[in-house]
Tab-separated table of C-alpha atoms and ligand atoms in Angstrom:
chain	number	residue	atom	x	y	z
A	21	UNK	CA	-131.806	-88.023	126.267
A	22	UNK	CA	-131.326	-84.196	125.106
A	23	UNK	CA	-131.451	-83.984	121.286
A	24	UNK	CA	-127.910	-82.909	120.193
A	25	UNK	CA	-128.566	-79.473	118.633
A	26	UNK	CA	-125.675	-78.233	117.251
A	27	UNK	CA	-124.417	-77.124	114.036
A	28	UNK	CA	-121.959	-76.176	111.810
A	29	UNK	CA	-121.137	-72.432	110.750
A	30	UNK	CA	-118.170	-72.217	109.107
A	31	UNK	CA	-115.037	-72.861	111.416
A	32	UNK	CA	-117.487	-72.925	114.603
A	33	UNK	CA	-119.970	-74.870	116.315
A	34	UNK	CA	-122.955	-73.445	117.215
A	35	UNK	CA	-124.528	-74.484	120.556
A	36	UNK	CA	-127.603	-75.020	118.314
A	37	UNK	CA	-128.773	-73.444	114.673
A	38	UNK	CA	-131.380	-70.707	116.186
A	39	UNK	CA	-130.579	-67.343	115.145
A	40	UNK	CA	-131.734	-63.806	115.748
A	41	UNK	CA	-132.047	-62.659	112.392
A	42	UNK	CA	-130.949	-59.303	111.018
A	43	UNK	CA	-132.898	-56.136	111.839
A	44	UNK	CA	-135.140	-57.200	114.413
A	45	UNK	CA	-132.625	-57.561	117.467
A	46	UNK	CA	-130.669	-54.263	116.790
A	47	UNK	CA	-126.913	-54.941	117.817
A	48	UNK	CA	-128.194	-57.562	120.870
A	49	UNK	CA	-129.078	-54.910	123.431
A	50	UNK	CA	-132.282	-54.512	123.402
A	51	UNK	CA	-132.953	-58.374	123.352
A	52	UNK	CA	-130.382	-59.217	126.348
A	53	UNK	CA	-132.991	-57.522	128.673
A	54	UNK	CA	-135.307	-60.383	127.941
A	55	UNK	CA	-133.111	-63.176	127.030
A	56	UNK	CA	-130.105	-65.004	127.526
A	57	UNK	CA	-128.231	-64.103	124.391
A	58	UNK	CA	-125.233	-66.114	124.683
A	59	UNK	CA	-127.618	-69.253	124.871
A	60	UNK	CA	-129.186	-68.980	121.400
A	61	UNK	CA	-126.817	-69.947	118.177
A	62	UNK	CA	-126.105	-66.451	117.131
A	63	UNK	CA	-127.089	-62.643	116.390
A	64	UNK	CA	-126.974	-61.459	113.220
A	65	UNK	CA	-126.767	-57.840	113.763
A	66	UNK	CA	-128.973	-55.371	111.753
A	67	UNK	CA	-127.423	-54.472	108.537
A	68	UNK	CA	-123.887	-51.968	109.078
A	69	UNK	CA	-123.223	-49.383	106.377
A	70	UNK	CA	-120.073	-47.820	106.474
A	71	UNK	CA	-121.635	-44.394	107.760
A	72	UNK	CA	-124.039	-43.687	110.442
A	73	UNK	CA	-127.757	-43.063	109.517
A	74	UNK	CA	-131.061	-42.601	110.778
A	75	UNK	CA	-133.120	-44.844	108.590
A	76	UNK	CA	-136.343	-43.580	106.822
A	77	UNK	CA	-138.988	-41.432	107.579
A	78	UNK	CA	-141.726	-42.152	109.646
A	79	UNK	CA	-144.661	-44.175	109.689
A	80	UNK	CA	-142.344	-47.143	108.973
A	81	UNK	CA	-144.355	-49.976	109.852
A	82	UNK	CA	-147.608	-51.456	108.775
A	83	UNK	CA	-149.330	-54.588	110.384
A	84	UNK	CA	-150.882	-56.613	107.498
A	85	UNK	CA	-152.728	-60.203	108.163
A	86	UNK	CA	-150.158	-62.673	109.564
A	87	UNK	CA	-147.660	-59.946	109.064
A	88	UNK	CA	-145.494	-56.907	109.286
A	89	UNK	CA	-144.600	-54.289	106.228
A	90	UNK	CA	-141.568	-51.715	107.346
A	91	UNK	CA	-140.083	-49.633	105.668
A	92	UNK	CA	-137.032	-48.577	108.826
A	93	UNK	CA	-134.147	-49.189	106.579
A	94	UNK	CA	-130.883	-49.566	107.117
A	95	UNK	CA	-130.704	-47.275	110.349
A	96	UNK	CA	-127.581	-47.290	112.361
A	97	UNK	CA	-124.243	-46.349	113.698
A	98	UNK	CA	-122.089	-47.439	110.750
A	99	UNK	CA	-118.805	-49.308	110.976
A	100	UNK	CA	-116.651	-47.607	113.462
A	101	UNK	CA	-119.596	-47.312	116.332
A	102	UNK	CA	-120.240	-50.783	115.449
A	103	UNK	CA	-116.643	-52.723	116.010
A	104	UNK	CA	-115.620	-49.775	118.254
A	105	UNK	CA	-118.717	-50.589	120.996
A	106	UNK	CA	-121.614	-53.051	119.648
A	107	UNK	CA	-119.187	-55.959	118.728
A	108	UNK	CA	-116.936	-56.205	121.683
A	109	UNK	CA	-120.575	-55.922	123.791
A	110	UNK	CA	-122.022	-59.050	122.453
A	111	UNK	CA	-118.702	-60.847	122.734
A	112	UNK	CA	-118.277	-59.896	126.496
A	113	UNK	CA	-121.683	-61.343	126.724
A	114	UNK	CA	-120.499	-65.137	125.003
A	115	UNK	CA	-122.561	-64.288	122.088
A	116	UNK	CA	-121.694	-65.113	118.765
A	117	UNK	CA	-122.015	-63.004	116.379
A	118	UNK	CA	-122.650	-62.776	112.464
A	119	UNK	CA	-122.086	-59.081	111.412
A	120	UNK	CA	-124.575	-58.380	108.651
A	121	UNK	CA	-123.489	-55.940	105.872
A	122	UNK	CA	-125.157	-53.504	103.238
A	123	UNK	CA	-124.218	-51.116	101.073
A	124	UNK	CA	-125.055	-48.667	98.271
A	125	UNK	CA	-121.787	-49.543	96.350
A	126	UNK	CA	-119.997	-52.828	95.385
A	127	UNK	CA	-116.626	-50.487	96.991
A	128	UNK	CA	-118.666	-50.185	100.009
A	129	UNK	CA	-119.147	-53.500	100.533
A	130	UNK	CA	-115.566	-54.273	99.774
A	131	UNK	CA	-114.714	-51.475	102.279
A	132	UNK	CA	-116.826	-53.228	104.829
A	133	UNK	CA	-115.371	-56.517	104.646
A	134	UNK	CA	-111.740	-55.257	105.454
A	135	UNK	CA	-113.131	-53.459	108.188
A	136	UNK	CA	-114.217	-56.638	109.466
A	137	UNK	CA	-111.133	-58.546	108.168
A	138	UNK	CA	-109.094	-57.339	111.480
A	139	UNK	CA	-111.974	-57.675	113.763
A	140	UNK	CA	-112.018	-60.698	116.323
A	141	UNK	CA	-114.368	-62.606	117.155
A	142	UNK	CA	-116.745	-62.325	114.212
A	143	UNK	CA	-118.448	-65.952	113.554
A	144	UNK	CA	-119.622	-65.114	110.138
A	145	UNK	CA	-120.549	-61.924	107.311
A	146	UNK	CA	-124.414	-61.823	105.983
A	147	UNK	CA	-123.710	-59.947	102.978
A	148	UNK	CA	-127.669	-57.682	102.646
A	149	UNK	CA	-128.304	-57.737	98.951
A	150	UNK	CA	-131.784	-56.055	99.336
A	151	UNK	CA	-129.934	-53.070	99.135
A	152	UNK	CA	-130.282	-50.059	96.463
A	153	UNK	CA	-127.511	-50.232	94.226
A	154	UNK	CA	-126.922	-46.296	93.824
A	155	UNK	CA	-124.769	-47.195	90.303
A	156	UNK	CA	-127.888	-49.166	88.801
A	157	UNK	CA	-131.171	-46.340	89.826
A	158	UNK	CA	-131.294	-47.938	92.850
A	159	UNK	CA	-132.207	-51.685	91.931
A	160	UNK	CA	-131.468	-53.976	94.893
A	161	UNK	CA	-127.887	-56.086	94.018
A	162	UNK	CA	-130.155	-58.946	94.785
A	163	UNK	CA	-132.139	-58.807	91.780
A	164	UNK	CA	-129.653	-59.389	89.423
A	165	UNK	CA	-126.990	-62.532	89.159
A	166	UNK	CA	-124.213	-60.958	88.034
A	167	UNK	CA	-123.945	-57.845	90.495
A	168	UNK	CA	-125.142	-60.275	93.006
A	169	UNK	CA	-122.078	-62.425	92.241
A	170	UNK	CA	-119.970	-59.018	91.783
A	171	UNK	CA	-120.579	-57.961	95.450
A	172	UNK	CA	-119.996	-61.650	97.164
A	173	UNK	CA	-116.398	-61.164	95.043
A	174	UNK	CA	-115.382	-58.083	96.505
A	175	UNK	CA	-116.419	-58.989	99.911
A	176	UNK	CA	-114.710	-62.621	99.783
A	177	UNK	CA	-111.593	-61.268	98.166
A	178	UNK	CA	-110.823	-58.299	101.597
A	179	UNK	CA	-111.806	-60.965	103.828
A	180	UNK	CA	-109.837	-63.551	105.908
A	181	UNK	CA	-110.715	-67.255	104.687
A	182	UNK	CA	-111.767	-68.358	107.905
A	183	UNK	CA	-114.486	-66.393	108.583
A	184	UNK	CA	-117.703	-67.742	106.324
A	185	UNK	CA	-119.490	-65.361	104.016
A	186	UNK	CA	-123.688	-66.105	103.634
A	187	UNK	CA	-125.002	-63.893	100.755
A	188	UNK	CA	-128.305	-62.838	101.935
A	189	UNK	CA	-130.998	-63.144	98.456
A	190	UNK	CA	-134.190	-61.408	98.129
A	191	UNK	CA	-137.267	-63.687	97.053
A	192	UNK	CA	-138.198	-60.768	94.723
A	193	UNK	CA	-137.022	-62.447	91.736
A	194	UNK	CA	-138.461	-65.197	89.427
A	195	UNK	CA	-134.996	-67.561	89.511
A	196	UNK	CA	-133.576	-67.771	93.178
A	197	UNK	CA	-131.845	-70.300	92.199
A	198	UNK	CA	-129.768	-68.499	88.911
A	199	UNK	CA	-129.236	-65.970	91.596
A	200	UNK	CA	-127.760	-68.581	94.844
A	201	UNK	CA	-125.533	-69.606	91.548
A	202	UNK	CA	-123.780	-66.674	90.799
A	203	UNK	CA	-123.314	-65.952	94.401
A	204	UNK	CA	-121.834	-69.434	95.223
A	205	UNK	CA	-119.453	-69.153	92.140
A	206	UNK	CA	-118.304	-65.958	93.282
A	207	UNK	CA	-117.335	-67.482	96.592
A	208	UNK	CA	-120.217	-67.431	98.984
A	209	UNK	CA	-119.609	-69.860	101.704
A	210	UNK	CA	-123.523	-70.024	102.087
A	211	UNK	CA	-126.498	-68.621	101.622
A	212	UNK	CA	-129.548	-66.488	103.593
A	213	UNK	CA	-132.881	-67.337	102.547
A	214	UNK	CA	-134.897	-64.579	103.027
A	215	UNK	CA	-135.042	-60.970	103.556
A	216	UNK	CA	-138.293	-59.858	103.061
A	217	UNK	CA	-140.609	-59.390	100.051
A	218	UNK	CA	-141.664	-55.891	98.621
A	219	UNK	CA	-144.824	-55.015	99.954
A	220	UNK	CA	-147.467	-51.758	100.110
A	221	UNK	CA	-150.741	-51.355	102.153
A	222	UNK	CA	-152.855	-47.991	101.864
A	223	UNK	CA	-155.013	-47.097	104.606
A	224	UNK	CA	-158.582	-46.216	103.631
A	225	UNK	CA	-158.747	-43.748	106.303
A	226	UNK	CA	-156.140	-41.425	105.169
A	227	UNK	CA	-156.669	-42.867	101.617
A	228	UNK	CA	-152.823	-42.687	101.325
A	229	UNK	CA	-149.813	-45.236	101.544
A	230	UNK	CA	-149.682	-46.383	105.155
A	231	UNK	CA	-145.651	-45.966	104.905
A	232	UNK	CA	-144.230	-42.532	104.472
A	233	UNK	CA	-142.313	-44.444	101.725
A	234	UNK	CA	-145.171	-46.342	100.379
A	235	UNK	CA	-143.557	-49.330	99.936
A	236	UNK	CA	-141.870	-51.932	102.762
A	237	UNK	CA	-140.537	-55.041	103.216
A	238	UNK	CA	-143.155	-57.865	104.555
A	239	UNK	CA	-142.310	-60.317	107.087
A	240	UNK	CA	-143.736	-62.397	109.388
A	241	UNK	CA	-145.805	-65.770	108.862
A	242	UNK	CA	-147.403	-64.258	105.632
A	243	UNK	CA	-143.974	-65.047	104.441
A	244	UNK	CA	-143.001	-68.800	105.488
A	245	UNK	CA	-144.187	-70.623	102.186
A	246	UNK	CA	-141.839	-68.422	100.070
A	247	UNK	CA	-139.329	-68.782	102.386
A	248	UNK	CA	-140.256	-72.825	102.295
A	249	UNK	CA	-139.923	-72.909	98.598
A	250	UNK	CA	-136.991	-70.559	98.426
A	251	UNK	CA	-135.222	-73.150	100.668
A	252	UNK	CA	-136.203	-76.040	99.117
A	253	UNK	CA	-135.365	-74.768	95.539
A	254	UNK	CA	-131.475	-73.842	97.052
A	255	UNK	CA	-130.803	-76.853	98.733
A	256	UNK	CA	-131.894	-79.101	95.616
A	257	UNK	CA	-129.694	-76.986	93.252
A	258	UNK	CA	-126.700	-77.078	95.405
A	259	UNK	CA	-127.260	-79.662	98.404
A	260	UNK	CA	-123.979	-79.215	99.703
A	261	UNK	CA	-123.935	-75.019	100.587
A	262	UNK	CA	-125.164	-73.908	104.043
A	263	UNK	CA	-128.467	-72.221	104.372
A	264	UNK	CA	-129.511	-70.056	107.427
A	265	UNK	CA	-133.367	-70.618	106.676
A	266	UNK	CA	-135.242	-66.975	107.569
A	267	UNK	CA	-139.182	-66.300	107.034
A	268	UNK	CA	-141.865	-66.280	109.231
A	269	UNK	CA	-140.863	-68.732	112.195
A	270	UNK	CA	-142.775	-68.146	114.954
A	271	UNK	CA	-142.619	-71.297	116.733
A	272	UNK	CA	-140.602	-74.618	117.091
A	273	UNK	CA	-142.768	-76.560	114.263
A	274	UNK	CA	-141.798	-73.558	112.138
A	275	UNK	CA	-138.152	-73.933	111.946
A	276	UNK	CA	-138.794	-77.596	112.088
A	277	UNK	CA	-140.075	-76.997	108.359
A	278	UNK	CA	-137.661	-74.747	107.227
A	279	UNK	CA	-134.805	-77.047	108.184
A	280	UNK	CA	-136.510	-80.264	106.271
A	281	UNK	CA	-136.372	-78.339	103.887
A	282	UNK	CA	-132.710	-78.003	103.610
A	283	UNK	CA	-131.905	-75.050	105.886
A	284	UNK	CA	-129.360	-75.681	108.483
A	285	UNK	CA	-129.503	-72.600	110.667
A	286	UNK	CA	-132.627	-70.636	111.305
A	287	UNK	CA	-133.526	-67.215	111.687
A	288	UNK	CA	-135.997	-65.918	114.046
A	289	UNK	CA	-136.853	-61.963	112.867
A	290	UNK	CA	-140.441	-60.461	112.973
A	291	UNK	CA	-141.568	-62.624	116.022
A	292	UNK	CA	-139.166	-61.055	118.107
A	293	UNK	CA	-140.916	-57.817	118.031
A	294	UNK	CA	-143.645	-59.043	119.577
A	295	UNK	CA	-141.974	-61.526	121.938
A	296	UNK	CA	-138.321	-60.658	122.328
A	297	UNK	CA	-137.562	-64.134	124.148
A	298	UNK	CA	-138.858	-65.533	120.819
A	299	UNK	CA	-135.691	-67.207	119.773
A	300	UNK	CA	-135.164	-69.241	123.276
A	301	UNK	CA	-139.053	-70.396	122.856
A	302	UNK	CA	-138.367	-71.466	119.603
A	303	UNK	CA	-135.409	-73.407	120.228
A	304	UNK	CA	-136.834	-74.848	123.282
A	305	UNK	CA	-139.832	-75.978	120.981
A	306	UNK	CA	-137.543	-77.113	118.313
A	307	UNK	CA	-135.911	-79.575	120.832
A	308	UNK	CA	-139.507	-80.625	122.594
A	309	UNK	CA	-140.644	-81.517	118.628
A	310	UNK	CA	-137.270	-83.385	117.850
A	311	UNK	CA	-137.445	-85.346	120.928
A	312	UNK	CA	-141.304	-86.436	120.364
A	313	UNK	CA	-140.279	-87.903	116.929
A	314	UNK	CA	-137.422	-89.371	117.912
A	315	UNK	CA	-134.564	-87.640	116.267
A	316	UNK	CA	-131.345	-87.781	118.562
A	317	UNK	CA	-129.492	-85.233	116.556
A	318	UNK	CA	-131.096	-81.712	114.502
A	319	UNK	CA	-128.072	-82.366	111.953
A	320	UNK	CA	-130.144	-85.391	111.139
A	321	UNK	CA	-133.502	-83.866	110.139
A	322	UNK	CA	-131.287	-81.326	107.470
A	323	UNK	CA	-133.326	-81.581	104.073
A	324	UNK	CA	-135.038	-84.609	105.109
A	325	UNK	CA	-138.405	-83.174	103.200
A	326	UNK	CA	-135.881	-83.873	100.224
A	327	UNK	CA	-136.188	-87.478	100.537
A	328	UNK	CA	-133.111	-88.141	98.813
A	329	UNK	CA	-135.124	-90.429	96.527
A	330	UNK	CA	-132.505	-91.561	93.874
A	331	UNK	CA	-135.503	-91.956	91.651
A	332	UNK	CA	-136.097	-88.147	91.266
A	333	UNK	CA	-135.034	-87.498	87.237
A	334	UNK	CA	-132.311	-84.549	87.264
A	335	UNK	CA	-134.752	-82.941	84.773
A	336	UNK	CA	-137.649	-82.836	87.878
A	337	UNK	CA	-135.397	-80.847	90.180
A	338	UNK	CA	-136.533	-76.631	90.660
A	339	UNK	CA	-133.338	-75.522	89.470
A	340	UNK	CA	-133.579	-77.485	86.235
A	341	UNK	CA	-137.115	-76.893	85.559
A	342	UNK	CA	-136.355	-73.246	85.893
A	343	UNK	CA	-134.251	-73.214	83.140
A	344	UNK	CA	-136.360	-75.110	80.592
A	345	UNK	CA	-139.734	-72.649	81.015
B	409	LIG	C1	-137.973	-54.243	111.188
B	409	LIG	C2	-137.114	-55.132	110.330
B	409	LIG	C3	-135.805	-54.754	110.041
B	409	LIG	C4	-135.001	-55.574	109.235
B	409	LIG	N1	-133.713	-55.192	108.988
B	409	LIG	C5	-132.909	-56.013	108.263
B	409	LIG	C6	-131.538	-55.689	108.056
B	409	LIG	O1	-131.006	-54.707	108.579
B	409	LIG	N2	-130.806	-56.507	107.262
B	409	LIG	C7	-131.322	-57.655	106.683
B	409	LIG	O2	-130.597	-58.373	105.989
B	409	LIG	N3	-132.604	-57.999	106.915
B	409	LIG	C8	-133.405	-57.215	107.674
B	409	LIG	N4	-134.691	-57.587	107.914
B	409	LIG	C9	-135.191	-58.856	107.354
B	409	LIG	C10	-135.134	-59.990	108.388
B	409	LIG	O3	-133.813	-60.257	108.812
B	409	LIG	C11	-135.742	-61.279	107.815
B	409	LIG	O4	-134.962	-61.720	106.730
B	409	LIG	C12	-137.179	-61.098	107.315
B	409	LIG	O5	-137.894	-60.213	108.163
B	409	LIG	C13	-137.944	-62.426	107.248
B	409	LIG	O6	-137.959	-63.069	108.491
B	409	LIG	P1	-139.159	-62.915	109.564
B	409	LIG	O7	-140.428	-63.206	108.841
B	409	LIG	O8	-138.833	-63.893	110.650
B	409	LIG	O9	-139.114	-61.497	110.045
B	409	LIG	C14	-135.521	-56.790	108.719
B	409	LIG	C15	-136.841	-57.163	109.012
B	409	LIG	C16	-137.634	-56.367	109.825
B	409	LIG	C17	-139.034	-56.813	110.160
């Protein structure tokens, strides 16, 4: 019997919860040549600003052990190129599609999300927090509760109810939790666990920063156990909000973890710069592991690490322990 894989996002089903995660499939292109996109459960396009730009300056990526520091940023065609050409692409090819979207403002964000409001065919918004917030000396939105929970506002308020918003947090912080809070309060529909984690490597040759911008974002497997424990600490704060579970999966058994954990959508990133058919492997692996341990359905295996052990004292859960050190 084939394992039932889908899942919920929003108002749609997914044919199954593997997505390509934002950044590392462009707007779908680039991986179609390799893979069949329409078959995976979505692509989450790389982050849209509301103008066009070329991203940092070069070198932008460092190889570290078990993982990748970059430093590309948020390079792209901004809003208009975006719904005018990339969107209606991955539509005509069945795909669907979660638009991912930064800014440098709380307005632009807003402005963003009307943009999309009149767009068709959008499955989802991945609202980017890792983003400089040019009215706070550049500190990411992420890093902070409250401006968090100020930008998930102004995108959920110029958006049309039936498309989901996922605030997308940075594990940068010491409280994830405090931080997937504010953003649910403020109307997330769910949440992204994670973009990457602030990283630097300096190469002895040169003895200088290996990025022109010294520091970068670090992905890849070096990344799964925060993404693990980012997960876990959400889903036992707020079991009921949808998590699209991103860090480090490289295989099958790698989103299997993440979703015990309490994600119910994955997102495959780094790997597919390496192996651009990444996200059908892992899916097909996800299904081969399901099916050797018996599970019928992946909806099933959701936060089963959690146990739901009725024993557990409130006072033991992550969020609550948190609050009292
Ligand atoms: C080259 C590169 C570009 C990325 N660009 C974006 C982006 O535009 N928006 C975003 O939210 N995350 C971006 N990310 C973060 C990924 O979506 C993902 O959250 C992170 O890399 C962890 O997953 P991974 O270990 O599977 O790569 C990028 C990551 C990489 C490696």
């Amino acid at each position: 019997m084939p394992v039932d894989m889908r899942v919920r996002l929003g108002q749609v089903d997914l044919p199954n919860p593997v997505l390509a995660a934002a950044g590392c499939a462009g707007a779908g292109r680039e991986l179609a040549q390799f893979t069949d996109i329409s078959r995976i459960g979505a692509v989450v396009s790389k982050s849209i600003m509301t103008e066009p730009w070329t991203g940092n300056p070069a070198p932008r990526l460092a190889e570290t052990p078990s993982g990748l520091l970059n430093s590309v940023g948020l390079q792209g065609p901004g809003i208009d190129a975006f719904l005018q050409r990339d969107l209606p692409w991955l539509l005509s090819r069945g795909t669907r599609v979660v638009v991912s979207i930064a800014g440098q403002t709380v307005r632009e964000y807003g402005v963003l999300a009307s943009r999309l409001a009149d767009a068709s065919g959008v499955s989802a918004v991945e609202i980017n927090l890792s983003c400089p917030n040019a009215e706070d000396a550049g500190r990411p939105f992420a890093l902070d509760p409250g401006t968090a929970g100020t930008v998930v506002a102004a995108v959920r308020g110029s958006l049309r109810y039936d498309i989901p918003v996922f605030a997308k947090l940075s594990p940068d912080v010491t409280d994830i939790v405090a931080v997937a809070g504010a953003c649910v309060a403020s109307g997330a529909d769910g949440l992204s666990l994670i973009n990457v984690l602030l990283g630097m490597a300096i190469d002895p040759g040169t003895m200088r920063p290996a990025l022109a911008g010294a520091y970068g974002g670090l992905s890849g497997p070096a990344i799964r156990p925060v993404a693990v424990r980012c997960v876990w600490q959400v889903r036992e704060a707020f079991p009921d909000v949808p998590i699209i579970g991103t860090g480090g999966v490289h295989t099958g058994r790698d989103a299997l973890e993440l979703l015990l954990a309490g994600a119910s959508m994955i997102g495959v990133g780094t790997a597919l710069i390496h192996d651009p058919s990444a996200c059908s492997r892992v899916l097909r692996e996800l299904e081969e592991d399901l099916a050797a341990i018996g599970v019928d359905r992946v909806a099933d295996i959701i936060g089963r690490a959690h146990g739901g052990n009725p024993q557990s004292p409130p006072w033991a859960r992550p969020a609550d322990l948190t609050g009292k050190m």
